[in-house]
GROMACS .gro file of C-alpha atoms in nm:
model
  396
    1MET     CA    1   0.130  -1.850  -4.232
    2TRP     CA    2   0.264  -1.532  -4.373
    3ALA     CA    3   0.023  -1.428  -4.633
    4ASP     CA    4  -0.282  -1.517  -4.406
    5LEU     CA    5  -0.097  -1.283  -4.089
    6ALA     CA    6   0.056  -1.021  -4.373
    7PRO     CA    7  -0.309  -0.819  -4.393
    8ILE     CA    8  -0.441  -0.831  -4.055
    9GLY     CA    9  -0.380  -0.456  -3.866
   10ARG     CA   10  -0.235  -0.344  -4.183
   11ASP     CA   11  -0.268   0.049  -4.281
   12ALA     CA   12  -0.326   0.080  -4.606
   13THR     CA   13  -0.136   0.452  -4.639
   14THR     CA   14   0.162   0.456  -4.413
   15ARG     CA   15   0.153   0.041  -4.468
   16GLY     CA   16   0.280   0.007  -4.121
   17TYR     CA   17   0.132  -0.199  -3.881
   18ARG     CA   18  -0.122  -0.119  -3.616
   19ARG     CA   19  -0.167  -0.385  -3.364
   20TYR     CA   20  -0.223  -0.270  -3.064
   21ALA     CA   21  -0.347  -0.488  -2.741
   22TRP     CA   22  -0.677  -0.579  -2.693
   23THR     CA   23  -0.824  -0.427  -3.013
   24GLY     CA   24  -0.986  -0.582  -3.285
   25ALA     CA   25  -0.624  -0.612  -3.456
   26ASP     CA   26  -0.493  -0.799  -3.152
   27ALA     CA   27  -0.806  -1.012  -3.202
   28ASP     CA   28  -0.772  -1.119  -3.499
   29CYS     CA   29  -0.367  -1.218  -3.493
   30ARG     CA   30  -0.519  -1.414  -3.205
   31THR     CA   31  -0.739  -1.612  -3.392
   32TRP     CA   32  -0.525  -1.645  -3.677
   33PHE     CA   33  -0.250  -1.795  -3.358
   34GLN     CA   34  -0.558  -2.049  -3.236
   35GLU     CA   35  -0.622  -2.211  -3.611
   36GLN     CA   36  -0.258  -2.259  -3.658
   37ALA     CA   37  -0.250  -2.460  -3.331
   38GLU     CA   38  -0.593  -2.609  -3.402
   39ALA     CA   39  -0.511  -2.724  -3.735
   40ARG     CA   40  -0.175  -2.872  -3.625
   41GLY     CA   41  -0.366  -3.082  -3.385
   42LEU     CA   42  -0.232  -2.863  -3.095
   43THR     CA   43  -0.378  -2.819  -2.742
   44TYR     CA   44  -0.481  -2.471  -2.734
   45GLU     CA   45  -0.525  -2.232  -2.404
   46THR     CA   46  -0.515  -1.894  -2.322
   47ASP     CA   47  -0.361  -1.799  -1.965
   48ARG     CA   48  -0.464  -1.603  -1.707
   49ASN     CA   49  -0.281  -1.291  -1.853
   50GLY     CA   50  -0.419  -1.300  -2.192
   51ASN     CA   51  -0.096  -1.525  -2.348
   52GLN     CA   52  -0.173  -1.794  -2.594
   53TRP     CA   53  -0.029  -2.105  -2.579
   54ALA     CA   54  -0.045  -2.444  -2.807
   55TRP     CA   55   0.115  -2.755  -2.658
   56LEU     CA   56   0.235  -3.074  -2.809
   57GLY     CA   57   0.249  -3.336  -2.515
   58ASP     CA   58   0.086  -3.288  -2.185
   59PRO     CA   59   0.059  -2.880  -2.085
   60LEU     CA   60   0.086  -2.935  -1.750
   61GLY     CA   61   0.385  -3.185  -1.811
   62GLU     CA   62   0.760  -3.097  -1.651
   63ASP     CA   63   1.087  -2.951  -1.844
   64ALA     CA   64   0.881  -2.797  -2.195
   65VAL     CA   65   1.050  -2.624  -2.425
   66VAL     CA   66   0.884  -2.337  -2.567
   67THR     CA   67   0.922  -2.082  -2.852
   68GLY     CA   68   0.764  -1.810  -2.951
   69SER     CA   69   0.722  -1.424  -2.955
   70HIS     CA   70   0.501  -1.174  -2.986
   71LEU     CA   71   0.234  -1.044  -3.249
   72ASP     CA   72   0.134  -0.702  -3.158
   73SER     CA   73   0.337  -0.393  -3.328
   74VAL     CA   74   0.451  -0.044  -3.219
   75PRO     CA   75   0.215   0.253  -3.451
   76ASP     CA   76   0.324   0.200  -3.817
   77GLY     CA   77   0.592  -0.099  -3.721
   78GLY     CA   78   0.721  -0.336  -3.986
   79ALA     CA   79   0.588  -0.704  -4.047
   80PHE     CA   80   0.895  -0.862  -3.891
   81ASP     CA   81   0.962  -0.758  -3.563
   82GLY     CA   82   0.739  -1.041  -3.318
   83PRO     CA   83   0.567  -1.251  -3.606
   84LEU     CA   84   0.907  -1.362  -3.748
   85GLY     CA   85   0.940  -1.551  -3.441
   86VAL     CA   86   0.629  -1.671  -3.412
   87VAL     CA   87   0.533  -1.809  -3.771
   88SER     CA   88   0.878  -1.987  -3.757
   89SER     CA   89   0.821  -2.145  -3.409
   90PHE     CA   90   0.475  -2.294  -3.612
   91ALA     CA   91   0.717  -2.385  -3.903
   92ALA     CA   92   0.959  -2.518  -3.731
   93LEU     CA   93   0.706  -2.797  -3.578
   94ASP     CA   94   0.612  -2.885  -3.950
   95GLU     CA   95   1.008  -2.912  -4.034
   96LEU     CA   96   1.092  -3.137  -3.729
   97ARG     CA   97   0.751  -3.361  -3.772
   98HIS     CA   98   0.884  -3.356  -4.131
   99ARG     CA   99   1.196  -3.535  -3.995
  100GLY     CA  100   1.009  -3.793  -3.740
  101VAL     CA  101   1.159  -3.708  -3.495
  102GLU     CA  102   1.038  -3.857  -3.126
  103PHE     CA  103   0.944  -3.590  -2.865
  104ARG     CA  104   1.090  -3.624  -2.503
  105ARG     CA  105   0.999  -3.329  -2.354
  106PRO     CA  106   0.660  -3.136  -2.376
  107LEU     CA  107   0.707  -2.845  -2.679
  108ALA     CA  108   0.467  -2.509  -2.657
  109ILE     CA  109   0.460  -2.210  -2.905
  110THR     CA  110   0.343  -1.884  -2.718
  111ASN     CA  111   0.215  -1.534  -2.846
  112PHE     CA  112   0.245  -1.317  -2.587
  113GLY     CA  113   0.038  -1.055  -2.491
  114ASP     CA  114   0.099  -0.655  -2.528
  115GLU     CA  115   0.470  -0.679  -2.568
  116GLU     CA  116   0.584  -0.386  -2.745
  117GLY     CA  117   0.382  -0.133  -2.551
  118ALA     CA  118   0.226   0.052  -2.754
  119ARG     CA  119  -0.104   0.126  -2.615
  120PHE     CA  120  -0.027   0.110  -2.231
  121GLY     CA  121   0.325   0.269  -2.221
  122LEU     CA  122   0.463   0.002  -2.101
  123ALA     CA  123   0.629  -0.286  -2.282
  124CYS     CA  124   0.613  -0.683  -2.201
  125VAL     CA  125   0.324  -0.663  -2.040
  126GLY     CA  126   0.209  -1.036  -2.109
  127SER     CA  127   0.536  -1.184  -1.977
  128ARG     CA  128   0.606  -0.905  -1.694
  129LEU     CA  129   0.243  -0.991  -1.523
  130ALA     CA  130   0.318  -1.439  -1.577
  131ALA     CA  131   0.660  -1.299  -1.417
  132GLY     CA  132   0.536  -1.155  -1.147
  133GLN     CA  133   0.797  -0.824  -1.276
  134LEU     CA  134   0.405  -0.653  -1.307
  135THR     CA  135   0.158  -0.633  -1.000
  136LYS     CA  136  -0.205  -0.647  -1.100
  137ALA     CA  137  -0.286  -0.310  -0.857
  138ALA     CA  138  -0.017  -0.184  -1.110
  139ALA     CA  139  -0.128  -0.329  -1.427
  140HIS     CA  140  -0.484  -0.223  -1.334
  141GLU     CA  141  -0.354   0.154  -1.336
  142LEU     CA  142  -0.255   0.155  -1.670
  143ARG     CA  143  -0.415   0.362  -1.941
  144ASP     CA  144  -0.377   0.430  -2.304
  145GLY     CA  145  -0.415   0.803  -2.462
  146ASP     CA  146  -0.746   0.760  -2.439
  147GLY     CA  147  -0.812   0.733  -2.119
  148THR     CA  148  -0.925   0.363  -2.151
  149THR     CA  149  -0.762   0.152  -1.890
  150LEU     CA  150  -0.601  -0.237  -1.934
  151PRO     CA  151  -0.883  -0.347  -1.731
  152GLN     CA  152  -1.164  -0.227  -1.947
  153ALA     CA  153  -0.977  -0.268  -2.280
  154MET     CA  154  -0.968  -0.654  -2.191
  155GLU     CA  155  -1.282  -0.658  -2.050
  156ALA     CA  156  -1.418  -0.523  -2.421
  157ALA     CA  157  -1.186  -0.768  -2.551
  158GLY     CA  158  -1.393  -1.066  -2.368
  159TYR     CA  159  -1.099  -1.123  -2.119
  160ASP     CA  160  -1.128  -1.151  -1.730
  161PRO     CA  161  -0.905  -0.805  -1.576
  162ASP     CA  162  -0.954  -0.959  -1.218
  163ALA     CA  163  -0.791  -1.269  -1.285
  164ILE     CA  164  -0.439  -1.154  -1.434
  165GLY     CA  165  -0.120  -1.210  -1.196
  166PRO     CA  166   0.171  -1.381  -1.171
  167ASP     CA  167   0.200  -1.752  -1.303
  168PRO     CA  168   0.468  -1.917  -1.085
  169GLN     CA  169   0.365  -2.288  -1.189
  170ARG     CA  170   0.313  -2.257  -1.550
  171LEU     CA  171   0.678  -2.096  -1.544
  172ALA     CA  172   0.818  -2.325  -1.313
  173ARG     CA  173   0.719  -2.629  -1.566
  174ILE     CA  174   0.963  -2.463  -1.886
  175GLY     CA  175   1.254  -2.585  -1.849
  176ALA     CA  176   1.400  -2.326  -2.157
  177PHE     CA  177   1.252  -2.071  -2.382
  178VAL     CA  178   1.409  -1.971  -2.690
  179GLU     CA  179   1.276  -1.672  -2.871
  180LEU     CA  180   1.374  -1.623  -3.248
  181HIS     CA  181   1.336  -1.253  -3.352
  182VAL     CA  182   1.446  -1.038  -3.607
  183GLU     CA  183   1.803  -0.839  -3.555
  184GLN     CA  184   1.752  -0.511  -3.495
  185GLY     CA  185   2.039  -0.344  -3.617
  186ARG     CA  186   2.280  -0.502  -3.951
  187ALA     CA  187   2.586  -0.692  -3.766
  188LEU     CA  188   2.438  -1.019  -3.913
  189ASP     CA  189   2.477  -0.802  -4.229
  190LEU     CA  190   2.819  -0.667  -4.208
  191THR     CA  191   2.912  -1.009  -4.089
  192GLY     CA  192   2.794  -1.185  -4.365
  193ASP     CA  193   2.562  -1.441  -4.150
  194ALA     CA  194   2.176  -1.596  -4.150
  195VAL     CA  195   2.112  -1.604  -3.837
  196GLY     CA  196   2.273  -1.567  -3.481
  197ILE     CA  197   2.211  -1.616  -3.134
  198ALA     CA  198   2.187  -1.342  -2.856
  199SER     CA  199   2.465  -1.259  -2.583
  200ALA     CA  200   2.258  -1.037  -2.371
  201ILE     CA  201   2.020  -0.765  -2.344
  202TRP     CA  202   2.126  -0.377  -2.269
  203PRO     CA  203   1.982  -0.217  -1.967
  204HIS     CA  204   1.710  -0.018  -2.093
  205GLY     CA  205   1.419   0.180  -1.938
  206ARG     CA  206   1.133   0.494  -1.998
  207TRP     CA  207   1.115   0.808  -1.887
  208ARG     CA  208   0.823   1.016  -1.931
  209TYR     CA  209   0.901   1.450  -1.854
  210ASP     CA  210   0.619   1.677  -1.812
  211PHE     CA  211   0.736   2.027  -1.892
  212HIS     CA  212   0.429   2.255  -1.735
  213GLY     CA  213   0.467   2.657  -1.838
  214GLU     CA  214   0.195   2.874  -1.925
  215ALA     CA  215  -0.053   2.885  -2.225
  216ASN     CA  216  -0.092   3.258  -2.366
  217HIS     CA  217  -0.134   3.394  -2.704
  218ALA     CA  218   0.111   3.278  -2.947
  219GLY     CA  219   0.073   3.643  -3.106
  220THR     CA  220   0.088   3.897  -2.906
  221THR     CA  221   0.280   3.741  -2.579
  222ARG     CA  222   0.618   3.888  -2.551
  223LEU     CA  223   0.916   3.645  -2.573
  224VAL     CA  224   1.025   3.767  -2.244
  225ASP     CA  225   0.708   3.746  -2.081
  226ARG     CA  226   0.696   3.369  -2.188
  227ARG     CA  227   0.708   3.013  -1.969
  228ASP     CA  228   0.713   2.822  -2.335
  229PRO     CA  229   0.787   2.444  -2.196
  230MET     CA  230   0.859   2.371  -2.594
  231LEU     CA  231   1.141   2.548  -2.532
  232THR     CA  232   1.268   2.352  -2.247
  233TYR     CA  233   1.126   1.996  -2.408
  234ALA     CA  234   1.321   2.115  -2.769
  235GLU     CA  235   1.694   2.140  -2.509
  236THR     CA  236   1.646   1.825  -2.333
  237VAL     CA  237   1.588   1.626  -2.664
  238LEU     CA  238   1.965   1.798  -2.781
  239ALA     CA  239   2.074   1.713  -2.445
  240ALA     CA  240   1.986   1.393  -2.490
  241ARG     CA  241   2.144   1.301  -2.806
  242ARG     CA  242   2.491   1.472  -2.693
  243GLU     CA  243   2.491   1.254  -2.378
  244ALA     CA  244   2.426   0.939  -2.541
  245GLU     CA  245   2.677   1.039  -2.822
  246LEU     CA  246   2.946   1.096  -2.529
  247ALA     CA  247   2.874   0.769  -2.370
  248GLY     CA  248   2.829   0.512  -2.659
  249ALA     CA  249   2.522   0.479  -2.542
  250VAL     CA  250   2.173   0.539  -2.728
  251ALA     CA  251   1.877   0.816  -2.613
  252THR     CA  252   1.575   0.925  -2.822
  253PHE     CA  253   1.226   1.109  -2.740
  254GLY     CA  254   1.007   0.916  -2.964
  255LYS     CA  255   0.664   0.969  -2.833
  256ILE     CA  256   0.509   1.392  -2.753
  257SER     CA  257   0.203   1.511  -2.612
  258VAL     CA  258   0.092   1.880  -2.634
  259GLU     CA  259  -0.168   2.054  -2.425
  260PRO     CA  260  -0.383   2.268  -2.593
  261ASN     CA  261  -0.215   2.177  -2.872
  262GLY     CA  262  -0.291   2.482  -3.075
  263VAL     CA  263  -0.078   2.618  -3.362
  264ASN     CA  264  -0.148   2.994  -3.211
  265ALA     CA  265  -0.118   2.928  -2.886
  266ILE     CA  266   0.224   2.884  -2.648
  267PRO     CA  267   0.174   2.520  -2.473
  268SER     CA  268   0.103   2.470  -2.086
  269LEU     CA  269   0.238   2.145  -2.081
  270VAL     CA  270   0.441   1.933  -2.355
  271ARG     CA  271   0.520   1.561  -2.216
  272GLY     CA  272   0.754   1.387  -2.399
  273TRP     CA  273   0.893   0.978  -2.330
  274LEU     CA  274   1.243   0.924  -2.329
  275ASP     CA  275   1.399   0.600  -2.396
  276SER     CA  276   1.733   0.500  -2.352
  277ARG     CA  277   1.972   0.221  -2.375
  278ALA     CA  278   2.337   0.155  -2.261
  279ALA     CA  279   2.532  -0.167  -2.314
  280ASP     CA  280   2.560  -0.150  -1.921
  281GLN     CA  281   2.403   0.009  -1.603
  282THR     CA  282   2.653   0.200  -1.519
  283THR     CA  283   2.713   0.426  -1.916
  284LEU     CA  284   2.301   0.404  -1.884
  285ASP     CA  285   2.283   0.553  -1.542
  286THR     CA  286   2.534   0.863  -1.678
  287VAL     CA  287   2.326   0.954  -1.957
  288VAL     CA  288   1.997   0.986  -1.807
  289THR     CA  289   2.133   1.181  -1.458
  290ALA     CA  290   2.296   1.380  -1.734
  291VAL     CA  291   1.987   1.388  -1.961
  292GLU     CA  292   1.779   1.484  -1.681
  293ALA     CA  293   2.026   1.787  -1.484
  294ALA     CA  294   1.947   1.931  -1.867
  295ALA     CA  295   1.617   1.934  -1.835
  296HIS     CA  296   1.579   2.146  -1.491
  297GLU     CA  297   1.891   2.365  -1.583
  298ALA     CA  298   1.661   2.467  -1.886
  299ALA     CA  299   1.289   2.476  -1.726
  300THR     CA  300   1.442   2.690  -1.480
  301ARG     CA  301   1.567   2.932  -1.712
  302HIS     CA  302   1.243   2.944  -1.895
  303GLY     CA  303   1.058   2.953  -1.615
  304VAL     CA  304   0.862   2.598  -1.653
  305ASP     CA  305   0.810   2.309  -1.397
  306LEU     CA  306   0.980   1.930  -1.438
  307THR     CA  307   0.849   1.665  -1.289
  308VAL     CA  308   1.049   1.291  -1.401
  309VAL     CA  309   0.876   0.985  -1.378
  310ARG     CA  310   1.043   0.629  -1.457
  311GLU     CA  311   0.772   0.434  -1.584
  312SER     CA  312   0.996   0.101  -1.686
  313PHE     CA  313   1.316   0.005  -1.610
  314THR     CA  314   1.487  -0.353  -1.743
  315PRO     CA  315   1.797  -0.389  -1.634
  316VAL     CA  316   2.104  -0.580  -1.801
  317VAL     CA  317   1.984  -0.955  -1.932
  318GLU     CA  318   2.278  -1.183  -1.961
  319PHE     CA  319   2.113  -1.495  -2.139
  320GLU     CA  320   2.182  -1.799  -1.938
  321HIS     CA  321   2.535  -1.909  -2.034
  322ALA     CA  322   2.503  -2.332  -2.062
  323LEU     CA  323   2.151  -2.270  -2.248
  324ARG     CA  324   2.325  -2.005  -2.527
  325ASP     CA  325   2.636  -2.251  -2.532
  326GLU     CA  326   2.396  -2.552  -2.564
  327LEU     CA  327   2.215  -2.363  -2.888
  328ALA     CA  328   2.592  -2.253  -3.092
  329LYS     CA  329   2.712  -2.675  -3.002
  330ILE     CA  330   2.346  -2.728  -3.213
  331LEU     CA  331   2.433  -2.439  -3.472
  332GLY     CA  332   2.758  -2.594  -3.516
  333GLY     CA  333   2.980  -2.354  -3.318
  334GLN     CA  334   2.997  -2.126  -3.543
  335VAL     CA  335   2.724  -1.878  -3.544
  336PRO     CA  336   2.803  -1.534  -3.408
  337VAL     CA  337   2.704  -1.453  -3.068
  338LEU     CA  338   2.584  -1.060  -2.985
  339GLY     CA  339   2.429  -0.801  -2.792
  340THR     CA  340   2.071  -0.625  -2.852
  341GLY     CA  341   1.972  -0.289  -2.752
  342ALA     CA  342   1.618  -0.409  -2.801
  343GLY     CA  343   1.394  -0.566  -2.509
  344HIS     CA  344   1.214  -0.892  -2.598
  345ASP     CA  345   0.997  -1.134  -2.362
  346ALA     CA  346   1.258  -1.382  -2.360
  347GLY     CA  347   1.455  -1.095  -2.134
  348ILE     CA  348   1.182  -1.104  -1.899
  349LEU     CA  349   1.146  -1.459  -1.868
  350SER     CA  350   1.496  -1.489  -1.773
  351ALA     CA  351   1.457  -1.430  -1.440
  352ALA     CA  352   1.242  -1.766  -1.383
  353VAL     CA  353   1.331  -2.008  -1.679
  354PRO     CA  354   1.662  -2.043  -1.879
  355THR     CA  355   1.572  -1.868  -2.164
  356ALA     CA  356   1.806  -1.804  -2.554
  357MET     CA  357   1.726  -1.561  -2.861
  358LEU     CA  358   1.831  -1.672  -3.194
  359PHE     CA  359   1.834  -1.370  -3.440
  360VAL     CA  360   1.775  -1.327  -3.795
  361ARG     CA  361   1.951  -1.129  -4.034
  362ASN     CA  362   1.788  -0.782  -4.139
  363PRO     CA  363   1.964  -0.579  -4.426
  364THR     CA  364   1.833  -0.283  -4.333
  365GLY     CA  365   1.911  -0.261  -3.969
  366VAL     CA  366   1.558  -0.094  -3.986
  367SER     CA  367   1.340  -0.247  -3.735
  368HIS     CA  368   1.022  -0.044  -3.579
  369SER     CA  369   0.924   0.075  -3.940
  370PRO     CA  370   0.768  -0.055  -4.254
  371ALA     CA  371   1.122  -0.075  -4.402
  372GLU     CA  372   1.179  -0.360  -4.178
  373PHE     CA  373   1.286  -0.697  -4.390
  374ALA     CA  374   1.426  -0.977  -4.374
  375ALA     CA  375   1.493  -1.228  -4.696
  376GLU     CA  376   1.296  -1.530  -4.750
  377ASP     CA  377   1.606  -1.767  -4.815
  378ASP     CA  378   1.703  -1.599  -4.432
  379CYS     CA  379   1.408  -1.667  -4.270
  380LEU     CA  380   1.427  -2.015  -4.361
  381ALA     CA  381   1.738  -2.049  -4.244
  382GLY     CA  382   1.593  -1.944  -3.920
  383VAL     CA  383   1.325  -2.184  -3.985
  384HIS     CA  384   1.637  -2.449  -3.994
  385ALA     CA  385   1.835  -2.313  -3.701
  386LEU     CA  386   1.528  -2.307  -3.504
  387ALA     CA  387   1.390  -2.658  -3.587
  388ASP     CA  388   1.773  -2.801  -3.538
  389VAL     CA  389   1.767  -2.617  -3.199
  390LEU     CA  390   1.417  -2.724  -3.043
  391GLU     CA  391   1.526  -3.111  -3.185
  392GLY     CA  392   1.813  -3.097  -2.995
  393LEU     CA  393   1.667  -2.925  -2.649
  394ALA     CA  394   1.315  -3.172  -2.695
  395CYS     CA  395   1.398  -3.459  -2.866
  396ARG     CA  396   1.725  -3.623  -2.765
   0.00000   0.00000   0.00000
């Protein structure tokens, strides 16, 4: 399975993945998922929001156990973020069938669409729509960098954008959702454990900063006469790093758009996106407020106009303690429990469904990069841990 999936959407130069929502690479990943489902005799379906489902047992049954993750990527992402969870889900089902267990609850494997938000700027679109955390109207307003709207992209891929929206009946039939994911940090490497259990997802969000200045000639405009938004942007980037360090949080400007984007032109507009995360809401609010204040102060000094828009936000997610404790019990009680600053579909669904997560060791701690890695032995340990969990939840 891993070998079949690995070439899809991989850039020959960077060796990173570019599996963006509703593109050819995304379609190939979806075809791969459907083929895996059908090869195992599972009932395959795509829901109204483009999320894929593979069912063992009655898709309309109650108290189902669901596992899976996503197959899309960030720009030049790694091989493991998302796909490891989907591949491991199919492998865990194979393992359970090898054990000859009897399923007492319906089981499903899922691939949630557009989890990374790489194309339209909003993470977890598929699960947000299903959970009612993203309205149809707001989803229809999403655009990619080329101006293509989400409805246009969905139509081009053969899906109906008018059908999207909340899916409460489907979610009501799910008794537990367990997502396996490669760890995006080095906590497990430091403890020497192959597998861990998630405790919570830090609150996090994305803010768009629009710095409006005045376009002018880079060679003839005196420094004192310039209204250069790049200066304000640069000071804001430094402020974000400073405030995050002071608060024990993280803050990153990782995406930037410049107009007119000429080497010999002072920009008229610099647009930057801030991603910030912290262990608690108060700390996150402190960082975000301080960064915006610093940006406004710098903008005033440089004669630049500034607008700040919060594009997305996810509050702290405490995974259901009873389910988390059940996973620990199934796995022998010696599995480390750790928090994470990364968002996941499991976090979005937690408001409507009991959710939990398993992490597989990442010895480098690198994620969202071609250097992302997990050793084969650790991946297999993750498969066996997930199989044990699914057996404990769905077969006993």
